């Protein structure tokens, strides 16, 4: 489809759902385009929209399975959506010319997409989805200072590092599980991180630097990583729900936050916890508590909590002296503390 004769193309451009349309030739046009809809067509090879310098609003090119590359225009227009998931994007997608990028970014299910070059943009984001791609090395989102909403970049097994932006925007989700994250991930610039946090199953991830955030958390998953030393979550004063950091064999200490949030799960089993685990700051602790198989854990300090306890597993540790669960006033369900040879009193 040759649109080059239309020298002032603008407004709403709807060319979607043309399964036999392989190529679109666009004109050089600086007229404002508020919506460019090219989804579910037969686009193949390279889509060159670099000449549409008035492009902004909503760009949708999803479900073009033979589309390998997109050449974007240099524009200051504000974007509310950039959607190119389930295509055949390969190698590098350069978004740096889109200085007003924001809203909903959806690039997932492009299994040969290795690199995303993001712009410097202060626009607010509601979603940034780049999961199940082929991202490798470092994903740099540090220039997206309006980043928030739901960030989902899981299932990129060769993705090693994420450079986060300094932002005050509220997050409802941060999912980076099942990647190849290594070393340290620094979440401190994300001042309003909360909601769903999942960074589990990154076996070479050693350190998580958490932010100081009072936002409510519903999940905190960091299990089956390579966490070492101390996990400091003391700044997450809205933490609640499900907390799982089990299966980190070199994790020695957890510094818990002071919070009245209600917990339904607290899993820190099969780690390398040592000496004392202080749960007293967790005044809403309840549900399932699993601390078993920490052979160097000597003392558990439980909180004053009226939440119902359904399981409390502290077996195969090195508990000594007295295990005081008297402050858990709705203690019940399944309690196991066997194989603690120096435990003298409960």
mmCIF file of C-alpha atoms in Angstrom:
data_model
loop_
_atom_site.group_PDB
_atom_site.id
_atom_site.type_symbol
_atom_site.label_atom_id
_atom_site.label_comp_id
_atom_site.label_asym_id
_atom_site.label_seq_id
_atom_site.Cartn_x
_atom_site.Cartn_y
_atom_site.Cartn_z
ATOM 1 C CA UNK A 1 0.000 0.000 0.000
ATOM 2 C CA UNK A 2 1.654 3.213 -1.204
ATOM 3 C CA UNK A 3 0.603 6.236 0.866
ATOM 4 C CA UNK A 4 3.482 8.466 -0.251
ATOM 5 C CA UNK A 5 1.302 10.608 -2.540
ATOM 6 C CA UNK A 6 -0.711 11.718 0.535
ATOM 7 C CA UNK A 7 1.706 14.438 1.595
ATOM 8 C CA UNK A 8 -0.312 15.616 4.609
ATOM 9 C CA UNK A 9 -1.343 12.294 6.090
ATOM 10 C CA UNK A 10 -2.596 12.796 9.628
ATOM 11 C CA UNK A 11 -5.379 12.228 12.114
ATOM 12 C CA UNK A 12 -6.511 8.635 12.604
ATOM 13 C CA UNK A 13 -4.935 6.062 10.292
ATOM 14 C CA UNK A 14 -6.643 2.657 10.493
ATOM 15 C CA UNK A 15 -5.192 -0.093 8.307
ATOM 16 C CA UNK A 16 -5.549 -3.035 10.680
ATOM 17 C CA UNK A 17 -6.856 -6.524 9.971
ATOM 18 C CA UNK A 18 -5.596 -6.830 6.432
ATOM 19 C CA UNK A 19 -3.922 -10.261 6.586
ATOM 20 C CA UNK A 20 -2.476 -10.037 3.057
ATOM 21 C CA UNK A 21 -1.063 -6.527 3.434
ATOM 22 C CA UNK A 22 2.724 -6.972 3.559
ATOM 23 C CA UNK A 23 4.175 -3.490 3.073
ATOM 24 C CA UNK A 24 3.064 0.084 3.719
ATOM 25 C CA UNK A 25 4.982 2.991 2.227
ATOM 26 C CA UNK A 26 4.421 6.159 4.254
ATOM 27 C CA UNK A 27 4.906 9.762 3.111
ATOM 28 C CA UNK A 28 7.059 12.460 4.663
ATOM 29 C CA UNK A 29 4.444 14.119 6.852
ATOM 30 C CA UNK A 30 4.677 16.340 9.915
ATOM 31 C CA UNK A 31 0.897 16.487 10.367
ATOM 32 C CA UNK A 32 -0.262 15.218 13.779
ATOM 33 C CA UNK A 33 -1.301 11.567 13.796
ATOM 34 C CA UNK A 34 -3.239 10.649 16.927
ATOM 35 C CA UNK A 35 -3.766 6.970 16.129
ATOM 36 C CA UNK A 36 -1.911 4.572 13.818
ATOM 37 C CA UNK A 37 -3.533 1.125 13.874
ATOM 38 C CA UNK A 38 -1.741 -1.575 11.864
ATOM 39 C CA UNK A 39 -2.461 -4.681 13.934
ATOM 40 C CA UNK A 40 -3.372 -8.167 12.728
ATOM 41 C CA UNK A 41 -2.162 -7.635 9.192
ATOM 42 C CA UNK A 42 0.495 -9.428 7.168
ATOM 43 C CA UNK A 43 3.265 -6.884 7.604
ATOM 44 C CA UNK A 44 6.703 -8.363 6.994
ATOM 45 C CA UNK A 45 10.322 -7.261 7.150
ATOM 46 C CA UNK A 46 10.766 -3.616 8.178
ATOM 47 C CA UNK A 47 8.004 -1.147 8.970
ATOM 48 C CA UNK A 48 9.388 2.313 8.283
ATOM 49 C CA UNK A 49 7.377 5.036 10.017
ATOM 50 C CA UNK A 50 10.381 7.301 10.493
ATOM 51 C CA UNK A 51 8.942 9.954 8.167
ATOM 52 C CA UNK A 52 5.801 10.457 10.295
ATOM 53 C CA UNK A 53 7.237 13.145 12.544
ATOM 54 C CA UNK A 54 3.805 14.149 13.844
ATOM 55 C CA UNK A 55 3.104 10.676 15.229
ATOM 56 C CA UNK A 56 1.782 10.511 18.797
ATOM 57 C CA UNK A 57 -1.147 9.018 20.678
ATOM 58 C CA UNK A 58 -1.717 5.324 20.037
ATOM 59 C CA UNK A 59 0.522 3.157 17.832
ATOM 60 C CA UNK A 60 -0.579 -0.462 17.512
ATOM 61 C CA UNK A 61 1.192 -2.998 15.282
ATOM 62 C CA UNK A 62 0.618 -6.188 17.287
ATOM 63 C CA UNK A 63 0.054 -9.617 15.789
ATOM 64 C CA UNK A 64 2.193 -9.203 12.689
ATOM 65 C CA UNK A 65 4.216 -12.376 13.026
ATOM 66 C CA UNK A 66 6.592 -11.622 10.129
ATOM 67 C CA UNK A 67 7.332 -8.046 11.150
ATOM 68 C CA UNK A 68 11.036 -7.962 12.089
ATOM 69 C CA UNK A 69 11.906 -4.301 12.590
ATOM 70 C CA UNK A 70 10.284 -0.908 13.206
ATOM 71 C CA UNK A 71 12.002 2.360 12.296
ATOM 72 C CA UNK A 72 10.508 5.040 14.521
ATOM 73 C CA UNK A 73 10.242 8.775 13.833
ATOM 74 C CA UNK A 74 11.952 11.522 15.784
ATOM 75 C CA UNK A 75 9.018 13.144 17.547
ATOM 76 C CA UNK A 76 8.116 15.048 20.700
ATOM 77 C CA UNK A 77 4.502 13.900 20.545
ATOM 78 C CA UNK A 78 3.025 12.286 23.639
ATOM 79 C CA UNK A 79 2.259 8.579 23.313
ATOM 80 C CA UNK A 80 -0.498 6.871 25.275
ATOM 81 C CA UNK A 81 0.252 3.444 23.785
ATOM 82 C CA UNK A 82 3.001 1.698 21.832
ATOM 83 C CA UNK A 83 1.924 -1.874 21.198
ATOM 84 C CA UNK A 84 3.904 -4.325 19.093
ATOM 85 C CA UNK A 85 3.530 -7.663 20.886
ATOM 86 C CA UNK A 86 3.331 -11.042 19.193
ATOM 87 C CA UNK A 87 5.306 -9.924 16.180
ATOM 88 C CA UNK A 88 8.571 -11.267 14.821
ATOM 89 C CA UNK A 89 10.727 -8.380 16.064
ATOM 90 C CA UNK A 90 14.421 -9.181 15.986
ATOM 91 C CA UNK A 91 17.672 -7.833 17.409
ATOM 92 C CA UNK A 92 17.191 -4.170 18.466
ATOM 93 C CA UNK A 93 14.099 -1.987 18.779
ATOM 94 C CA UNK A 94 15.135 1.657 18.998
ATOM 95 C CA UNK A 95 12.587 3.757 20.865
ATOM 96 C CA UNK A 96 14.983 6.613 21.644
ATOM 97 C CA UNK A 97 13.471 8.965 18.999
ATOM 98 C CA UNK A 98 10.105 8.883 20.841
ATOM 99 C CA UNK A 99 10.719 11.616 23.397
ATOM 100 C CA UNK A 100 7.115 11.628 24.660
ATOM 101 C CA UNK A 101 6.802 7.871 25.102
ATOM 102 C CA UNK A 102 4.459 6.842 27.908
ATOM 103 C CA UNK A 103 1.202 5.122 28.677
ATOM 104 C CA UNK A 104 1.028 1.438 27.806
ATOM 105 C CA UNK A 105 4.125 -0.187 26.274
ATOM 106 C CA UNK A 106 3.565 -3.790 25.183
ATOM 107 C CA UNK A 107 6.399 -5.588 23.394
ATOM 108 C CA UNK A 108 6.039 -9.091 24.810
ATOM 109 C CA UNK A 109 6.238 -12.367 22.908
ATOM 110 C CA UNK A 110 8.935 -11.278 20.491
ATOM 111 C CA UNK A 111 11.294 -14.170 21.092
ATOM 112 C CA UNK A 112 14.135 -12.847 18.899
ATOM 113 C CA UNK A 113 14.066 -9.302 20.296
ATOM 114 C CA UNK A 114 17.401 -8.894 22.119
ATOM 115 C CA UNK A 115 17.667 -5.190 22.942
ATOM 116 C CA UNK A 116 15.237 -2.344 23.656
ATOM 117 C CA UNK A 117 16.711 1.135 23.534
ATOM 118 C CA UNK A 118 14.461 3.378 25.603
ATOM 119 C CA UNK A 119 14.232 7.172 25.355
ATOM 120 C CA UNK A 120 14.571 9.824 28.017
ATOM 121 C CA UNK A 121 10.932 10.509 28.810
ATOM 122 C CA UNK A 122 9.116 11.947 31.823
ATOM 123 C CA UNK A 123 5.692 10.752 30.669
ATOM 124 C CA UNK A 124 3.830 8.493 33.096
ATOM 125 C CA UNK A 125 3.608 4.785 32.271
ATOM 126 C CA UNK A 126 0.723 2.474 33.121
ATOM 127 C CA UNK A 127 2.306 -0.726 31.746
ATOM 128 C CA UNK A 128 5.658 -1.792 30.379
ATOM 129 C CA UNK A 129 5.492 -5.389 29.149
ATOM 130 C CA UNK A 130 8.537 -7.014 27.572
ATOM 131 C CA UNK A 131 8.169 -10.551 28.910
ATOM 132 C CA UNK A 132 8.923 -13.726 26.963
ATOM 133 C CA UNK A 133 11.304 -11.992 24.575
ATOM 134 C CA UNK A 134 14.958 -12.713 23.916
ATOM 135 C CA UNK A 135 16.331 -9.781 25.907
ATOM 136 C CA UNK A 136 20.031 -10.113 26.666
ATOM 137 C CA UNK A 137 22.547 -8.258 28.801
ATOM 138 C CA UNK A 138 21.186 -5.031 30.292
ATOM 139 C CA UNK A 139 17.737 -3.458 30.032
ATOM 140 C CA UNK A 140 18.203 0.249 30.662
ATOM 141 C CA UNK A 141 14.962 1.963 31.672
ATOM 142 C CA UNK A 142 16.723 4.627 33.743
ATOM 143 C CA UNK A 143 15.604 7.420 31.391
ATOM 144 C CA UNK A 144 11.891 6.665 31.903
ATOM 145 C CA UNK A 145 11.394 8.894 34.922
ATOM 146 C CA UNK A 146 7.598 8.547 34.813
ATOM 147 C CA UNK A 147 7.811 4.762 35.008
ATOM 148 C CA UNK A 148 5.181 3.174 37.238
ATOM 149 C CA UNK A 149 2.117 1.028 36.929
ATOM 150 C CA UNK A 150 2.900 -2.578 36.053
ATOM 151 C CA UNK A 151 6.375 -3.529 34.807
ATOM 152 C CA UNK A 152 6.564 -7.088 33.504
ATOM 153 C CA UNK A 153 9.838 -8.305 31.968
ATOM 154 C CA UNK A 154 9.926 -11.918 33.155
ATOM 155 C CA UNK A 155 10.997 -14.983 31.179
ATOM 156 C CA UNK A 156 14.033 -13.480 29.464
ATOM 157 C CA UNK A 157 16.640 -16.061 30.490
ATOM 158 C CA UNK A 158 19.600 -14.071 29.103
ATOM 159 C CA UNK A 159 18.637 -10.766 30.732
ATOM 160 C CA UNK A 160 21.334 -10.062 33.351
ATOM 161 C CA UNK A 161 20.779 -6.514 34.630
ATOM 162 C CA UNK A 162 18.007 -3.913 34.940
ATOM 163 C CA UNK A 163 18.859 -0.236 35.384
ATOM 164 C CA UNK A 164 15.861 1.356 37.086
ATOM 165 C CA UNK A 165 14.804 5.018 36.874
ATOM 166 C CA UNK A 166 14.494 7.450 39.736
ATOM 167 C CA UNK A 167 10.731 7.892 39.938
ATOM 168 C CA UNK A 168 7.967 8.810 42.372
ATOM 169 C CA UNK A 169 5.246 7.153 40.298
ATOM 170 C CA UNK A 170 3.314 4.368 42.031
ATOM 171 C CA UNK A 171 3.961 0.785 40.926
ATOM 172 C CA UNK A 172 1.251 -1.862 41.103
ATOM 173 C CA UNK A 173 3.556 -4.607 39.871
ATOM 174 C CA UNK A 174 7.230 -5.360 39.211
ATOM 175 C CA UNK A 175 7.773 -8.800 37.716
ATOM 176 C CA UNK A 176 11.272 -9.880 36.656
ATOM 177 C CA UNK A 177 11.138 -13.586 37.497
ATOM 178 C CA UNK A 178 12.704 -16.404 35.491
ATOM 179 C CA UNK A 179 15.391 -14.217 33.972
ATOM 180 C CA UNK A 180 19.172 -14.464 34.179
ATOM 181 C CA UNK A 181 19.616 -11.588 36.646
ATOM 182 C CA UNK A 182 23.059 -11.459 38.220
ATOM 183 C CA UNK A 183 24.824 -9.673 41.037
ATOM 184 C CA UNK A 184 22.757 -6.809 42.445
ATOM 185 C CA UNK A 185 19.416 -5.310 41.495
ATOM 186 C CA UNK A 186 18.924 -1.800 42.846
ATOM 187 C CA UNK A 187 15.282 -0.940 43.507
ATOM 188 C CA UNK A 188 16.006 2.068 45.709
ATOM 189 C CA UNK A 189 15.194 4.628 42.967
ATOM 190 C CA UNK A 190 11.602 3.280 42.849
ATOM 191 C CA UNK A 191 10.208 5.284 45.731
ATOM 192 C CA UNK A 192 6.624 4.034 45.462
ATOM 193 C CA UNK A 193 7.157 0.388 44.628
ATOM 194 C CA UNK A 194 4.331 -1.881 45.759
ATOM 195 C CA UNK A 195 1.668 -4.313 44.672
ATOM 196 C CA UNK A 196 2.971 -7.496 43.096
ATOM 197 C CA UNK A 197 6.733 -7.968 43.348
ATOM 198 C CA UNK A 198 8.166 -11.105 41.743
ATOM 199 C CA UNK A 199 11.879 -11.582 41.156
ATOM 200 C CA UNK A 200 12.043 -15.293 41.913
ATOM 201 C CA UNK A 201 14.023 -17.902 40.004
ATOM 202 C CA UNK A 202 17.096 -15.843 39.205
ATOM 203 C CA UNK A 203 19.775 -18.230 40.508
ATOM 204 C CA UNK A 204 22.678 -15.778 40.060
ATOM 205 C CA UNK A 205 20.949 -12.817 41.755
ATOM 206 C CA UNK A 206 22.844 -12.196 45.005
ATOM 207 C CA UNK A 207 21.584 -8.892 46.405
ATOM 208 C CA UNK A 208 18.290 -6.978 46.313
ATOM 209 C CA UNK A 209 18.509 -3.369 47.418
ATOM 210 C CA UNK A 210 14.945 -2.505 48.359
ATOM 211 C CA UNK A 211 13.422 0.948 48.366
ATOM 212 C CA UNK A 212 11.895 2.798 51.286
ATOM 213 C CA UNK A 213 8.227 2.544 50.346
ATOM 214 C CA UNK A 214 5.011 2.649 52.324
ATOM 215 C CA UNK A 215 2.954 1.268 49.432
ATOM 216 C CA UNK A 216 0.981 -1.899 50.111
ATOM 217 C CA UNK A 217 2.476 -5.132 48.794
ATOM 218 C CA UNK A 218 0.364 -8.173 48.021
ATOM 219 C CA UNK A 219 3.292 -10.441 47.073
ATOM 220 C CA UNK A 220 7.058 -10.397 47.532
ATOM 221 C CA UNK A 221 8.653 -13.344 45.731
ATOM 222 C CA UNK A 222 12.423 -13.766 45.763
ATOM 223 C CA UNK A 223 12.620 -17.526 46.146
ATOM 224 C CA UNK A 224 15.032 -19.775 44.268
ATOM 225 C CA UNK A 225 17.586 -17.035 43.710
ATOM 226 C CA UNK A 226 21.199 -16.834 44.863
ATOM 227 C CA UNK A 227 20.620 -14.313 47.666
ATOM 228 C CA UNK A 228 23.519 -14.032 50.080
ATOM 229 C CA UNK A 229 24.133 -12.341 53.411
ATOM 230 C CA UNK A 230 21.332 -10.046 54.566
ATOM 231 C CA UNK A 231 18.028 -9.249 52.867
ATOM 232 C CA UNK A 232 16.948 -5.868 54.178
ATOM 233 C CA UNK A 233 13.221 -5.287 53.688
ATOM 234 C CA UNK A 234 12.903 -3.000 56.703
ATOM 235 C CA UNK A 235 11.971 -0.010 54.533
ATOM 236 C CA UNK A 236 8.916 -1.738 53.041
ATOM 237 C CA UNK A 237 6.435 -0.610 55.670
ATOM 238 C CA UNK A 238 3.425 -1.618 53.528
ATOM 239 C CA UNK A 239 4.591 -5.213 53.161
ATOM 240 C CA UNK A 240 1.868 -7.827 53.646
ATOM 241 C CA UNK A 241 0.227 -10.722 51.840
ATOM 242 C CA UNK A 242 2.560 -13.448 50.604
ATOM 243 C CA UNK A 243 6.269 -13.234 51.369
ATOM 244 C CA UNK A 244 8.446 -15.995 49.895
ATOM 245 C CA UNK A 245 12.246 -16.008 49.963
ATOM 246 C CA UNK A 246 12.726 -19.731 50.428
ATOM 247 C CA UNK A 247 15.446 -21.759 48.720
ATOM 248 C CA UNK A 248 18.260 -19.220 49.013
ATOM 249 C CA UNK A 249 20.908 -21.381 50.639
ATOM 250 C CA UNK A 250 23.344 -18.508 51.348
ATOM 251 C CA UNK A 251 20.779 -16.088 52.786
ATOM 252 C CA UNK A 252 21.764 -15.575 56.441
ATOM 253 C CA UNK A 253 19.592 -12.773 57.808
ATOM 254 C CA UNK A 254 16.270 -11.024 57.093
ATOM 255 C CA UNK A 255 15.589 -7.562 58.477
ATOM 256 C CA UNK A 256 11.815 -7.245 58.629
ATOM 257 C CA UNK A 257 9.800 -4.013 58.453
ATOM 258 C CA UNK A 258 7.571 -2.648 61.173
ATOM 259 C CA UNK A 259 4.128 -3.212 59.689
ATOM 260 C CA UNK A 260 0.571 -4.030 60.690
ATOM 261 C CA UNK A 261 -0.166 -5.505 57.267
ATOM 262 C CA UNK A 262 -1.783 -8.931 57.298
ATOM 263 C CA UNK A 263 0.428 -11.781 56.093
ATOM 264 C CA UNK A 264 -1.026 -14.985 54.665
ATOM 265 C CA UNK A 265 2.371 -16.592 53.949
ATOM 266 C CA UNK A 266 5.885 -16.135 55.284
ATOM 267 C CA UNK A 267 8.282 -18.600 53.671
ATOM 268 C CA UNK A 268 11.992 -18.526 54.478
ATOM 269 C CA UNK A 269 12.622 -22.247 54.567
ATOM 270 C CA UNK A 270 15.632 -24.000 53.076
ATOM 271 C CA UNK A 271 17.870 -20.973 53.390
ATOM 272 C CA UNK A 272 21.034 -20.390 55.398
ATOM 273 C CA UNK A 273 19.401 -18.354 58.168
ATOM 274 C CA UNK A 274 21.627 -17.952 61.223
ATOM 275 C CA UNK A 275 21.320 -16.944 64.854
ATOM 276 C CA UNK A 276 18.059 -14.994 65.367
ATOM 277 C CA UNK A 277 15.101 -14.281 63.095
ATOM 278 C CA UNK A 278 13.098 -11.388 64.509
ATOM 279 C CA UNK A 279 9.455 -11.536 63.384
ATOM 280 C CA UNK A 280 8.191 -9.194 66.114
ATOM 281 C CA UNK A 281 7.764 -6.185 63.777
ATOM 282 C CA UNK A 282 5.197 -8.185 61.731
ATOM 283 C CA UNK A 283 2.107 -7.517 63.822
ATOM 284 C CA UNK A 284 -0.259 -9.052 61.259
ATOM 285 C CA UNK A 285 1.666 -12.284 60.788
ATOM 286 C CA UNK A 286 -0.598 -15.236 60.084
ATOM 287 C CA UNK A 287 -1.466 -17.987 57.666
ATOM 288 C CA UNK A 288 1.425 -20.262 56.727
ATOM 289 C CA UNK A 289 4.816 -19.767 58.381
ATOM 290 C CA UNK A 290 7.601 -21.937 57.009
ATOM 291 C CA UNK A 291 11.083 -21.597 58.465
ATOM 292 C CA UNK A 292 12.230 -25.215 58.347
ATOM 293 C CA UNK A 293 15.612 -26.479 57.150
ATOM 294 C CA UNK A 294 17.730 -23.601 58.389
ATOM 295 C CA UNK A 295 20.380 -25.598 60.239
ATOM 296 C CA UNK A 296 22.068 -22.540 61.833
ATOM 297 C CA UNK A 297 18.892 -20.775 63.007
ATOM 298 C CA UNK A 298 18.923 -20.675 66.830
ATOM 299 C CA UNK A 299 16.101 -18.325 67.841
ATOM 300 C CA UNK A 300 12.762 -17.201 66.424
ATOM 301 C CA UNK A 301 11.195 -14.133 68.030
ATOM 302 C CA UNK A 302 7.476 -14.188 67.246
ATOM 303 C CA UNK A 303 5.198 -11.143 67.165
ATOM 304 C CA UNK A 304 2.062 -10.330 69.129
ATOM 305 C CA UNK A 305 -0.472 -11.305 66.485
ATOM 306 C CA UNK A 306 -4.148 -12.253 66.532
ATOM 307 C CA UNK A 307 -4.109 -13.559 62.971
ATOM 308 C CA UNK A 308 -5.008 -17.210 62.466
ATOM 309 C CA UNK A 309 -1.988 -19.479 61.932
ATOM 310 C CA UNK A 310 -2.661 -22.548 59.772
ATOM 311 C CA UNK A 311 0.893 -23.923 59.588
ATOM 312 C CA UNK A 312 4.039 -23.205 61.573
ATOM 313 C CA UNK A 313 7.032 -25.214 60.429
ATOM 314 C CA UNK A 314 10.348 -24.739 62.216
ATOM 315 C CA UNK A 315 11.764 -28.257 62.026
ATOM 316 C CA UNK A 316 15.329 -29.196 61.057
ATOM 317 C CA UNK A 317 16.807 -26.029 62.496
ATOM 318 C CA UNK A 318 19.112 -25.511 65.498
ATOM 319 C CA UNK A 319 16.580 -23.899 67.808
ATOM 320 C CA UNK A 320 17.728 -23.811 71.405
ATOM 321 C CA UNK A 321 16.271 -22.855 74.734
ATOM 322 C CA UNK A 322 12.608 -21.796 74.461
ATOM 323 C CA UNK A 323 10.433 -21.309 71.390
ATOM 324 C CA UNK A 324 7.794 -18.819 72.536
ATOM 325 C CA UNK A 325 4.611 -18.961 70.443
ATOM 326 C CA UNK A 326 2.353 -17.761 73.283
ATOM 327 C CA UNK A 327 1.897 -14.361 71.639
ATOM 328 C CA UNK A 328 0.285 -15.952 68.539
ATOM 329 C CA UNK A 329 -3.217 -15.941 70.018
ATOM 330 C CA UNK A 330 -4.851 -17.767 67.102
ATOM 331 C CA UNK A 331 -2.132 -20.359 66.842
ATOM 332 C CA UNK A 332 -3.428 -23.637 65.418
ATOM 333 C CA UNK A 333 -3.371 -25.881 62.401
ATOM 334 C CA UNK A 334 -0.193 -27.845 61.750
ATOM 335 C CA UNK A 335 2.775 -27.168 64.071
ATOM 336 C CA UNK A 336 6.132 -28.862 63.504
ATOM 337 C CA UNK A 337 9.355 -28.159 65.387
ATOM 338 C CA UNK A 338 11.016 -31.576 65.449
ATOM 339 C CA UNK A 339 14.754 -32.164 64.886
ATOM 340 C CA UNK A 340 15.885 -29.255 67.047
ATOM 341 C CA UNK A 341 18.127 -31.128 69.494
ATOM 342 C CA UNK A 342 18.747 -28.150 71.808
ATOM 343 C CA UNK A 343 15.146 -26.934 71.956
ATOM 344 C CA UNK A 344 14.154 -27.348 75.630
ATOM 345 C CA UNK A 345 10.792 -25.667 75.951
ATOM 346 C CA UNK A 346 7.777 -24.506 73.891
#
